[in-house]
Each structure stands twice: as C-alpha cells, then as structure tokens.
Coordinates of C-alpha atoms in Angstrom, one line a residue:
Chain C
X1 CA 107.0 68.9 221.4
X2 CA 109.4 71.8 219.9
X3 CA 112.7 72.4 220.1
X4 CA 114.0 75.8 217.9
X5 CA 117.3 76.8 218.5
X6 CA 118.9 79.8 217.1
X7 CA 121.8 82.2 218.5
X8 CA 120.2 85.0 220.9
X9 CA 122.3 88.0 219.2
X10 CA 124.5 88.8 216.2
X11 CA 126.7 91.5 215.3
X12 CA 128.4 92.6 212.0
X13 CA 129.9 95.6 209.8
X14 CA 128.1 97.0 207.2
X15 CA 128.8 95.2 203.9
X16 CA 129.3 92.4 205.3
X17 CA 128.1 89.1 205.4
X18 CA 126.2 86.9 208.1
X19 CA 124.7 83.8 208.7
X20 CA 122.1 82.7 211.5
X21 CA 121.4 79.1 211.9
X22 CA 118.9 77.3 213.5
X23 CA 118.0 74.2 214.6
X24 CA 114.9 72.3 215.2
X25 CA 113.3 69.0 216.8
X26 CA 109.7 68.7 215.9
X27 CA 107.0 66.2 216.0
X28 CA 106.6 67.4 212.5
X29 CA 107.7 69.0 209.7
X30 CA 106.0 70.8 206.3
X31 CA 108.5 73.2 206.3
X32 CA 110.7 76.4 207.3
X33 CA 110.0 80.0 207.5
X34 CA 112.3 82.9 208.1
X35 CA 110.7 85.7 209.4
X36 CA 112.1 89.6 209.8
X37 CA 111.2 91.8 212.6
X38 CA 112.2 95.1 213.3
X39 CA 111.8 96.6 216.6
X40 CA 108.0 97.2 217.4
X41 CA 107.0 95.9 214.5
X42 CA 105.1 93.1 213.0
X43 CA 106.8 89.9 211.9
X44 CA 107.5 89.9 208.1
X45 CA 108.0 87.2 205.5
X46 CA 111.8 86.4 204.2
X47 CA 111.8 83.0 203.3
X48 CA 110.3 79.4 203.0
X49 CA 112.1 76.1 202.7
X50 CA 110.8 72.4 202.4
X51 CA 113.2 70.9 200.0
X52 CA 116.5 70.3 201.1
X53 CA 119.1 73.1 199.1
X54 CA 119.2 76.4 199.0
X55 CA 116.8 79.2 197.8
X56 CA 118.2 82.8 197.0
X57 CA 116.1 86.1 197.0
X58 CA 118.4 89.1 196.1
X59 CA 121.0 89.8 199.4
X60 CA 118.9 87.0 201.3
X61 CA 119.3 83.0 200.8
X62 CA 118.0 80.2 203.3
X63 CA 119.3 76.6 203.4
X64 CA 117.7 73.4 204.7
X65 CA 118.6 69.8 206.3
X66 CA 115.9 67.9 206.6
X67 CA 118.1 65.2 207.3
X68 CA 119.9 67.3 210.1
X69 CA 117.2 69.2 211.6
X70 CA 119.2 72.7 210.5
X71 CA 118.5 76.0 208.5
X72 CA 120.4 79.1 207.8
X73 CA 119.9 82.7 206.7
X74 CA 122.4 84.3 205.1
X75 CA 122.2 87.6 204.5
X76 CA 124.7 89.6 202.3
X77 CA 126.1 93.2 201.8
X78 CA 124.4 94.1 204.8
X79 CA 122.6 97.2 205.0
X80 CA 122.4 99.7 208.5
X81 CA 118.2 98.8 207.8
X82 CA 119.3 94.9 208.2
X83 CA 119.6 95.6 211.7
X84 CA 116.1 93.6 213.3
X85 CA 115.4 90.6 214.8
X86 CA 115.5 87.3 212.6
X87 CA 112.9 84.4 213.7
X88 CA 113.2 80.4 212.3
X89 CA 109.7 79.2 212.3
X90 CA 109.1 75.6 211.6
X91 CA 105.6 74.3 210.4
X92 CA 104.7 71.7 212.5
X93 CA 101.0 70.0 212.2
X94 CA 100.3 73.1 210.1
X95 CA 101.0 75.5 213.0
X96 CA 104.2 77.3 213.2
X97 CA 106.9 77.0 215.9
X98 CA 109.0 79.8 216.6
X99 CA 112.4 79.9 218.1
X100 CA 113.1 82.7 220.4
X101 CA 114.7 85.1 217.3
X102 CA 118.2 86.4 216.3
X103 CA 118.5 90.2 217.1
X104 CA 121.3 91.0 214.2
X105 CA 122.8 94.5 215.0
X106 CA 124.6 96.7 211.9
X107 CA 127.7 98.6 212.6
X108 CA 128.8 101.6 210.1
Chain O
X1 CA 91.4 98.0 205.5
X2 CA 94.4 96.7 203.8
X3 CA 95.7 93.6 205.5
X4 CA 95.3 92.7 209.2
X5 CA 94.3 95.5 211.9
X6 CA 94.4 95.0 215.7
X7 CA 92.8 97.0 218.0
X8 CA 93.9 98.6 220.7
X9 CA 97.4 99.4 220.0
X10 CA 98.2 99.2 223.6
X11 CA 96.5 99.3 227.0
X12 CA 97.3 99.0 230.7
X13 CA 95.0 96.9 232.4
X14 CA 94.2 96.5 236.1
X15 CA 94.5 92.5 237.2
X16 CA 91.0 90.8 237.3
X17 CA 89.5 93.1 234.6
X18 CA 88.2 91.7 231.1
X19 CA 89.4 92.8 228.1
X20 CA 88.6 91.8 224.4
X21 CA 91.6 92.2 222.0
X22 CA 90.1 93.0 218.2
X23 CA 91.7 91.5 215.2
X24 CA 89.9 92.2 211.7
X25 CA 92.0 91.0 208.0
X26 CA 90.2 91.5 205.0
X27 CA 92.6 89.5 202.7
X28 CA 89.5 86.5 203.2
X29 CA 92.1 84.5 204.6
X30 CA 90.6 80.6 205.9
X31 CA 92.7 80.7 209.0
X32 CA 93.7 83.2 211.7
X33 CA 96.3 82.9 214.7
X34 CA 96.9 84.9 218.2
X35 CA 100.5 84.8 219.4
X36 CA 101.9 86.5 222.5
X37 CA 105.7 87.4 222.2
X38 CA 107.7 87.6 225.4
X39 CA 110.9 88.3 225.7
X40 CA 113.4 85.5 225.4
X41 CA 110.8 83.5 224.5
X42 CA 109.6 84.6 220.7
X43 CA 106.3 84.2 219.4
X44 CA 103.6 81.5 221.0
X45 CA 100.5 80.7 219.9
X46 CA 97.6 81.1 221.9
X47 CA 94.9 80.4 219.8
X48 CA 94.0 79.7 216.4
X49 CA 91.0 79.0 213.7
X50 CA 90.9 77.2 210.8
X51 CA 87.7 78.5 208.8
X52 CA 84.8 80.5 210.7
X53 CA 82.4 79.1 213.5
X54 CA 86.0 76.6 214.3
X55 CA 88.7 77.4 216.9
X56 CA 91.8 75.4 218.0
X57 CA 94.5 75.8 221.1
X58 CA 97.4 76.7 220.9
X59 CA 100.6 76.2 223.0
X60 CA 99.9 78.8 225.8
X61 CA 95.7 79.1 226.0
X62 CA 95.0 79.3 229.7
X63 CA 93.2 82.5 230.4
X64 CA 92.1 82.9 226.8
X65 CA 89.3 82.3 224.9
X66 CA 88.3 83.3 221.4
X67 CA 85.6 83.2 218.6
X68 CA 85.7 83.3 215.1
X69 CA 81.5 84.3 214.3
X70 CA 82.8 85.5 210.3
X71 CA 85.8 85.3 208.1
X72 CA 87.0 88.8 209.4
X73 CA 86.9 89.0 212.6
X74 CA 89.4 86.6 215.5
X75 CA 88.9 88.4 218.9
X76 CA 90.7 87.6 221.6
X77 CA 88.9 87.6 225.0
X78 CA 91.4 87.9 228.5
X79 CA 88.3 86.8 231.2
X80 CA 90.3 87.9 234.0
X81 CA 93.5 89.2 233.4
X82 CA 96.5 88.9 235.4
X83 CA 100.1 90.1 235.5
X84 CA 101.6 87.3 233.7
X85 CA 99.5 88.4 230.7
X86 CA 101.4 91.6 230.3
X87 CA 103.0 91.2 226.8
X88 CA 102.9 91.7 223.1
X89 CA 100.0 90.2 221.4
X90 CA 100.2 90.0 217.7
X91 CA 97.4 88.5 215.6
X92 CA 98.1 86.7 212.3
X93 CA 96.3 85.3 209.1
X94 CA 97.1 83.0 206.4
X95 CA 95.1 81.2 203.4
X96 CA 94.7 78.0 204.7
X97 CA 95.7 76.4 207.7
X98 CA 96.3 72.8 206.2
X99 CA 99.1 74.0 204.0
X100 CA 102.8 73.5 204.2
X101 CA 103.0 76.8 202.5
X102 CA 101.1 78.8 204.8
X103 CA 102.5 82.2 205.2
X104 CA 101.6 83.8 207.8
X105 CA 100.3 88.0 207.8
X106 CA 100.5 89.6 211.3
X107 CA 99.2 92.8 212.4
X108 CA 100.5 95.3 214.1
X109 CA 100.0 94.2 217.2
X110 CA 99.1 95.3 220.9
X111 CA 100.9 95.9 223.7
X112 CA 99.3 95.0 227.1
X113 CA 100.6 95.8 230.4
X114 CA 98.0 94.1 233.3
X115 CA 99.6 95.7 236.8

C-alpha cells in the first residue's frame, strides 16, 4: 500500500521562504515528483528526485531521504503567483502515488 | 492539438446514466492515466495503459472501464453513474510507463457532478 503525508495548508509573506515536506511508505520506490497546481487547473511538473541530495531549479529546490522515507520543497522569494496547491508524488511500481497536496497561500 | 485535451470540460449527470469521458494527447506518448481528485484526498488513479490495445487498474476502478484502441485516444467510460462519482477527472500521459522518470502531462480536466 501507500502512505503520502504532507501538511494540508501553508501560509507565508511574500519574499519569503517555505518549505513543504512529505513523507512516504511505499511498496516501492523509483522516485519523487513534485507537482504544482493552481486552482482549477491541471497538475504541473516542478521537480524529480531519485538520488538522495538535493536538486535546485531557480527559486525551487527538492530534497530526498531514501533512507528516511522524506522530501521537501523549498520554495524561495516567494512570489503572490506561488500561491497553488503543491502535490508529493511517489513512483511506486511505475504508477505514481499522490499525497493529498499542500495548498500554500501568499500574503503581500 | 498541442498536448493532452479532455472532453467535456464539465457536465452534470443524472445517477444511472452512461457517460464516456474523452481524453486525446498527441505527444505519442506509450502510456496514459485517468485520476479522479477529490477533496482531501488528491489525485487517484483510476485507470491506466501502458501501450495501445493494454489497460491496467488503478487504485479506485469500480464503475470504470476504459479502452485504449490507438496511441491517442484513453476514454473513460462511467456504465452507470452514481453520486459518489461526482468529482474532478483529470487524464494524464507520459513516455513510458516502465520508467522511473516518467513525467506525467495532464489535461485540463473535467468536472463531473452525477445528482
């Protein structure tokens, strides 16, 4: 079976900084996607890990444990259009997992 | 085209009726996916194919059933639909299905309401 935590809702100023974790128990694992959806939207790539580390795209960077079953998404100088839903995704047997999705909201 | 469509966009549906959701993607993408998204539950997949003329469950297929006769096209058929079945349905394509790299592209989706 799955098991994909993350927290249910995030909130943060402007230019700041936050982080989402997740964690995940799978029967599985060829490795973690973070997805960005805005509301009434489609799901959108962000980010893939597989090796443990960390892997920076511009303002975003995701982070993996194998060894701890645990991710994060960090994103940086937050923008007003950050403000979406943020879904950990865990290939498992070559099907994705979802967890239920971070909804980060923006403040000016 | 340019990616994945879906087709309708949204519908109300009376309970017991039978409805085909379309899903067309003309990136010649190997494998294609149907999710539902509930609230407070994310994304779960219904259905799924690997290549054409194969199909696979998913984690939530009762009341489901699809076909995959070309490459393009991953319709998703509701026999008789009931109320539970009011959600979001989003359909999704990537290269390959036996990948660990296997970005997923979703369309717009549609929004079904069965009362």
């Amino acid at each position: 079976g799955q098991n994909i935590d993350q927290p249910t809702e995030m909130t943060a100023t402007e230019g700041a900084i936050v982080q989402i974790n997740c964690t995940y128990q799978t029967s599985g694992f060829n490795g973690l996607f973070w997805y960005q959806q805005h509301a009434g939207e489609a799901p959108t790539f962000l980010s893939y890990n597989v090796l443990d580390g960390l892997e920076e795209k511009g303002r975003f960077s995701s982070f993996l444990s194998r060894s701890k079953g645990y991710s994060y998404l960090l994103l940086k100088e937050l923008q007003m259009k950050d403000s979406a839903s943020y879904l950990c995704a865990v290939n498992d047997d070559y099907k994705l997992s979802f967890g239920a999705g971070t909804t980060v909201t923006v403040r000016a | 085209i340019a990616g994945i469509t879906q087709a309708p966009t949204s519908q109300i549906l009376a309970a017991g009726r039978r409805m085909t959701l379309r899903c067309t993607q003309d990136m010649r993408h190997n494998a294609m996916y149907w999710y539902r998204q509930d609230l407070g539950l994310g994304l779960r997949l219904i259905h799924y194919s690997n290549t054409a003329g194969t199909t696979g469950k998913g984690e939530v297929p009762d009341g489901y059933s699809v076909s995959r006769a070309n490459t393009d096209d991953f319709p998703l058929t509701l026999a008789s639909a009931v109320p539970s079945q009011t959600s979001v349905y989003f359909c999704a394509s990537s290269l390959r299905l036996a990948d660990s790299y296997n970005e997923q592209f979703f369309g717009p989706g549609t929004r079904l309401t069965v009362l």
